[in-house]
CSV table of C-alpha atoms in Angstrom, one decimal:
chain,number,residue,atom,x,y,z
A,1,ARG,CA,0.0,0.0,0.0
A,2,HIS,CA,2.9,2.4,0.8
A,3,LEU,CA,4.5,1.6,-2.5
A,4,ALA,CA,1.3,2.3,-4.4
A,5,THR,CA,1.0,5.7,-2.6
A,6,VAL,CA,4.6,6.6,-3.5
A,7,ARG,CA,4.0,5.7,-7.1
A,8,GLN,CA,1.0,8.0,-7.2
A,9,LEU,CA,3.1,10.8,-5.7
A,10,ALA,CA,5.9,10.1,-8.1
A,11,ALA,CA,3.5,10.2,-11.1
A,12,LYS,CA,2.3,13.6,-10.0
A,13,ARG,CA,5.8,14.9,-9.5
A,14,GLY,CA,6.9,13.5,-12.8
A,15,ALA,CA,4.0,15.2,-14.5
A,16,GLY,CA,5.4,18.6,-13.8
A,17,SER,CA,5.8,21.1,-11.0
A,18,GLU,CA,2.5,22.8,-11.7
A,19,ASN,CA,0.7,19.7,-10.3
A,20,CYS,CA,2.5,19.5,-6.9
A,21,GLY,CA,4.1,21.6,-4.2
A,22,ASP,CA,2.5,24.2,-1.9
A,23,GLY,CA,0.3,25.9,-4.5
A,24,LYS,CA,2.8,28.6,-5.5
A,25,ALA,CA,3.8,26.7,-8.6
A,26,ALA,CA,0.2,26.4,-9.7
A,27,ARG,CA,-0.2,30.2,-9.7
A,28,LYS,CA,2.7,30.6,-12.1
A,29,LYS,CA,2.1,30.9,-15.8
A,30,LYS,CA,2.0,27.4,-17.3
A,31,LYS,CA,4.1,26.5,-20.3
A,32,PRO,CA,2.4,25.4,-23.5
A,33,VAL,CA,1.4,21.7,-23.3
A,34,VAL,CA,3.2,20.8,-26.5
A,35,HIS,CA,6.4,22.5,-25.3
A,36,THR,CA,6.2,20.7,-22.0
A,37,GLN,CA,5.7,17.3,-23.6
A,38,ARG,CA,8.7,17.8,-25.9
A,39,VAL,CA,10.9,18.7,-22.9
A,40,ARG,CA,9.8,15.6,-21.0
A,41,LYS,CA,10.4,13.5,-24.1
A,42,VAL,CA,13.9,14.8,-24.5
A,43,GLN,CA,14.6,14.5,-20.8
A,44,GLY,CA,13.5,10.9,-20.8
A,45,ALA,CA,15.6,10.1,-23.8
A,46,VAL,CA,18.7,11.6,-22.1
A,47,ILE,CA,18.1,9.7,-18.9
A,48,LYS,CA,17.6,6.4,-20.6
A,49,LYS,CA,21.0,6.8,-22.3
A,50,ALA,CA,22.8,7.9,-19.2
A,51,THR,CA,25.0,5.5,-17.2
A,52,ILE,CA,25.2,7.7,-14.1
A,53,VAL,CA,22.4,10.0,-12.9
A,54,LEU,CA,22.8,12.4,-10.0
A,55,CYS,CA,19.5,13.7,-8.5
A,56,THR,CA,17.7,14.4,-5.3
A,57,TYR,CA,15.3,11.9,-3.7
A,58,SER,CA,12.2,13.6,-5.0
A,59,GLN,CA,13.7,14.2,-8.5
A,60,ALA,CA,14.1,10.5,-8.9
A,61,ALA,CA,10.4,10.4,-9.7
A,62,ALA,CA,11.2,11.9,-13.1
A,63,VAL,CA,13.9,9.3,-13.6
A,64,TRP,CA,11.3,6.6,-12.8
A,65,GLY,CA,8.8,8.2,-15.1
A,66,SER,CA,11.3,7.9,-18.0
A,67,GLY,CA,11.3,4.1,-17.5
A,68,ALA,CA,15.0,4.0,-16.7
A,69,SER,CA,16.5,1.5,-14.3
A,70,PHE,CA,20.0,1.1,-12.8
A,71,ASP,CA,22.4,-1.5,-11.4
A,72,LEU,CA,23.7,0.4,-8.4
A,73,PHE,CA,22.0,3.0,-6.1
A,74,VAL,CA,24.0,5.1,-3.7
A,75,LEU,CA,21.7,7.2,-1.4
A,76,ASP,CA,23.6,9.8,0.5
A,77,GLU,CA,22.6,11.1,3.9
A,78,ALA,CA,20.1,8.2,4.0
A,79,SER,CA,19.8,8.4,7.8
A,80,GLN,CA,18.1,11.9,7.5
A,81,VAL,CA,15.5,10.9,4.9
A,82,ALA,CA,12.1,9.4,5.8
A,83,GLU,CA,11.6,5.9,4.6
A,84,THR,CA,8.7,6.8,2.4
A,85,LEU,CA,10.8,9.3,0.5
A,86,THR,CA,13.6,6.8,0.1
A,87,LEU,CA,11.2,4.5,-1.8
A,88,VAL,CA,11.0,7.0,-4.7
A,89,PRO,CA,14.5,6.3,-6.1
A,90,LEU,CA,14.1,2.6,-5.3
A,91,MET,CA,11.3,2.4,-7.8
A,92,CYS,CA,14.0,2.5,-10.5
A,93,MET,CA,15.6,-0.7,-9.2
A,94,LYS,CA,15.5,-3.9,-11.2
A,95,PRO,CA,16.2,-7.6,-10.3
A,96,GLY,CA,19.8,-7.8,-9.3
A,97,SER,CA,20.3,-4.1,-8.5
A,98,ARG,CA,22.5,-3.2,-5.5
A,99,LEU,CA,21.7,-0.6,-2.9
A,100,VAL,CA,24.2,1.4,-0.7
A,101,LEU,CA,22.9,3.6,2.0
A,102,ALA,CA,25.4,6.1,3.3
A,103,GLY,CA,24.8,8.0,6.5
A,104,ASP,CA,25.0,7.9,10.3
A,105,CYS,CA,22.0,6.7,12.4
A,106,HIS,CA,23.6,8.3,15.4
A,107,GLN,CA,23.1,11.8,14.0
A,108,MET,CA,20.1,13.7,12.9
A,109,ARG,CA,16.9,11.7,12.1
A,110,PRO,CA,14.3,12.6,9.5
A,111,PHE,CA,12.5,15.8,10.3
A,112,THR,CA,8.7,15.9,10.2
A,113,LYS,CA,6.1,18.5,11.1
A,114,LEU,CA,3.5,15.9,12.0
A,115,THR,CA,2.0,16.2,15.5
A,116,ASP,CA,0.3,12.8,15.7
A,117,ARG,CA,2.6,10.6,17.7
A,118,ALA,CA,2.0,7.4,15.7
A,119,LEU,CA,2.5,9.2,12.4
A,120,LYS,CA,5.5,11.2,13.7
A,121,LYS,CA,7.2,8.0,14.9
A,122,CYS,CA,6.7,6.4,11.5
A,123,ARG,CA,7.9,9.4,9.5
A,124,SER,CA,10.9,10.2,11.8
A,125,LYS,CA,12.5,6.8,11.1
A,126,SER,CA,14.7,6.2,8.1
A,127,LEU,CA,15.1,3.1,6.0
A,128,MET,CA,18.8,3.1,7.0
A,129,GLU,CA,18.0,3.1,10.7
A,130,ARG,CA,15.5,0.2,10.3
A,131,LEU,CA,17.9,-1.8,8.3
A,132,HIS,CA,20.7,-1.0,10.8
A,133,GLU,CA,18.5,-2.5,13.5
A,134,GLU,CA,17.7,-5.5,11.4
A,135,SER,CA,21.4,-6.1,10.8
A,136,ARG,CA,21.8,-7.1,14.4
A,137,GLN,CA,19.4,-10.0,14.0
A,138,PRO,CA,21.1,-13.5,13.6
A,139,SER,CA,19.3,-14.2,10.3
A,140,THR,CA,20.0,-10.8,8.7
A,141,THR,CA,21.1,-10.4,5.1
A,142,VAL,CA,22.0,-6.7,5.6
A,143,ALA,CA,25.7,-5.9,5.5
A,144,VAL,CA,26.9,-2.9,7.6
A,145,VAL,CA,30.3,-1.2,7.2
A,146,ASP,CA,31.3,1.1,10.0
A,147,LEU,CA,33.8,3.9,9.3
A,148,THR,CA,35.6,4.1,12.7
A,149,LYS,CA,38.5,6.4,11.9
A,150,GLN,CA,38.0,10.2,11.8
A,151,TYR,CA,40.3,12.9,10.6
A,152,ARG,CA,38.7,16.2,11.4
A,153,MET,CA,38.1,16.7,15.1
A,154,PRO,CA,40.8,17.0,17.8
A,155,ALA,CA,41.6,13.8,19.8
A,156,ASP,CA,39.9,15.0,23.0
A,157,VAL,CA,36.6,15.8,21.2
A,158,CYS,CA,36.8,12.5,19.3
A,159,ALA,CA,37.1,10.6,22.6
A,160,LEU,CA,34.0,12.3,24.0
A,161,VAL,CA,31.9,11.7,20.9
A,162,SER,CA,33.1,8.1,20.7
A,163,LYS,CA,32.1,7.4,24.3
A,164,VAL,CA,28.7,9.1,24.1
A,165,TYR,CA,27.5,7.9,20.7
A,166,TYR,CA,29.7,5.1,19.3
A,167,GLU,CA,30.4,2.7,22.2
A,168,ASN,CA,34.1,3.8,22.1
A,169,LYS,CA,34.5,2.4,18.6
A,170,LEU,CA,35.4,5.7,17.0
A,171,VAL,CA,39.2,6.3,16.9
A,172,HIS,CA,41.3,9.3,16.1
A,173,ALA,CA,43.7,9.3,13.1
A,174,ALA,CA,47.1,9.6,14.6
A,175,GLY,CA,48.5,13.1,14.2
A,176,THR,CA,45.5,14.4,12.3
A,177,GLY,CA,43.5,17.3,13.9
A,178,GLN,CA,45.7,17.3,17.0
A,179,GLY,CA,46.6,20.8,18.0
A,180,ALA,CA,44.6,22.3,15.1
A,181,PHE,CA,42.2,24.0,17.5
A,182,PRO,CA,43.5,27.5,18.4
A,183,ARG,CA,43.9,27.9,22.2
A,184,LEU,CA,42.7,31.1,23.8
A,185,PRO,CA,44.6,32.5,26.8
A,186,GLY,CA,43.2,30.8,29.9
A,187,PHE,CA,41.6,27.8,28.1
A,188,THR,CA,43.3,24.5,28.1
A,189,VAL,CA,40.7,22.3,26.4
A,190,PRO,CA,40.0,22.1,22.6
A,191,MET,CA,36.2,22.5,23.1
A,192,MET,CA,33.9,25.0,24.8
A,193,MET,CA,30.2,25.0,25.4
A,194,LEU,CA,28.6,28.3,26.2
A,195,ALA,CA,25.0,28.5,27.6
A,196,VAL,CA,23.4,31.6,26.0
A,197,ARG,CA,20.5,31.8,28.4
A,198,ASP,CA,19.1,35.2,27.2
A,199,GLY,CA,19.2,34.3,23.6
A,200,LEU,CA,15.7,33.5,22.3
A,201,PRO,CA,14.9,32.8,18.6
A,202,GLN,CA,12.7,35.3,16.8
A,203,LYS,CA,10.7,34.5,13.7
A,204,VAL,CA,11.5,36.7,10.7
A,205,ASN,CA,9.5,36.0,7.6
A,206,THR,CA,9.8,32.2,7.1
A,207,SER,CA,13.0,31.8,9.2
A,208,PHE,CA,14.3,32.4,12.7
A,209,VAL,CA,17.1,34.6,14.0
A,210,ASN,CA,18.8,34.8,17.4
A,211,VAL,CA,20.5,38.2,17.8
A,212,VAL,CA,22.1,37.4,21.2
A,213,GLU,CA,23.7,34.1,20.1
A,214,ALA,CA,24.9,35.8,16.9
A,215,GLY,CA,26.6,38.5,19.1
A,216,VAL,CA,28.3,35.8,21.2
A,217,ALA,CA,29.6,34.1,18.0
A,218,LEU,CA,30.9,37.4,16.7
A,219,THR,CA,32.7,38.1,20.0
A,220,LEU,CA,34.4,34.6,19.9
A,221,VAL,CA,35.5,35.2,16.3
A,222,ARG,CA,37.0,38.5,17.3
A,223,LEU,CA,38.8,36.9,20.2
A,224,LEU,CA,40.3,34.3,18.0
A,225,LEU,CA,41.5,36.9,15.5
A,226,SER,CA,42.9,39.2,18.2
A,227,PHE,CA,44.6,36.8,20.6
A,228,THR,CA,45.7,33.8,18.4
A,229,ASP,CA,47.4,33.3,15.1
A,230,THR,CA,44.2,32.1,13.6
A,231,ARG,CA,43.4,33.5,10.1
A,232,PRO,CA,39.9,34.5,9.0
A,233,ALA,CA,39.9,31.7,6.4
A,234,GLU,CA,40.4,29.1,9.2
A,235,ILE,CA,37.2,30.0,11.0
A,236,THR,CA,33.9,28.5,10.3
A,237,VAL,CA,30.6,29.5,12.0
A,238,LEU,CA,27.9,26.9,11.8
A,239,CYS,CA,24.2,27.7,12.3
A,240,LEU,CA,22.2,24.6,13.4
């Protein structure tokens, strides 16, 4: 039943953006039907001849609509995609096709705006997470490969992350990342966590801003540039 629903959604997506979305596309001026049909025909012919296709999960509906099928599927960030959406590219599989799910079930799960608990629980679980759980069963046919060596974070941070999330299986690549974190005067650890208690997010248009947290981040950047040998190109500010 789920696959039938996905096929219906895929058919609508493949039929053109004017038939799906939040209604904004429907208000746009539609292209002539003849022109649209020609474009789809050309797109389908190109896809059928391609040996490698790069697309998003939802765009795979157009690939399926062209009738193309492939031998190997690599789904990136699969742990953050709802299982129902993962089924869209899988419709292009054929007997003997292989599937590789790349991601990390210990990180972010699929996001959903649903409020119903049962539906939210279903939508917030990825196919990768379900198969990862199945791989622990004695009769499983799922193969799991864990990448246990990391190269980016300092050794102290790696040890903390490994203990909290990865059952101490994550190891630090010798000599890589060690000492890369600039040390401010008075601080002896490669990681700091600041509780910005007065910072509250405010909605602006369709997004959110946090002026207080932004000010704290700016202050930290200025400290790094003023009291360490850090160059501006070496600083990254991530907004989560």
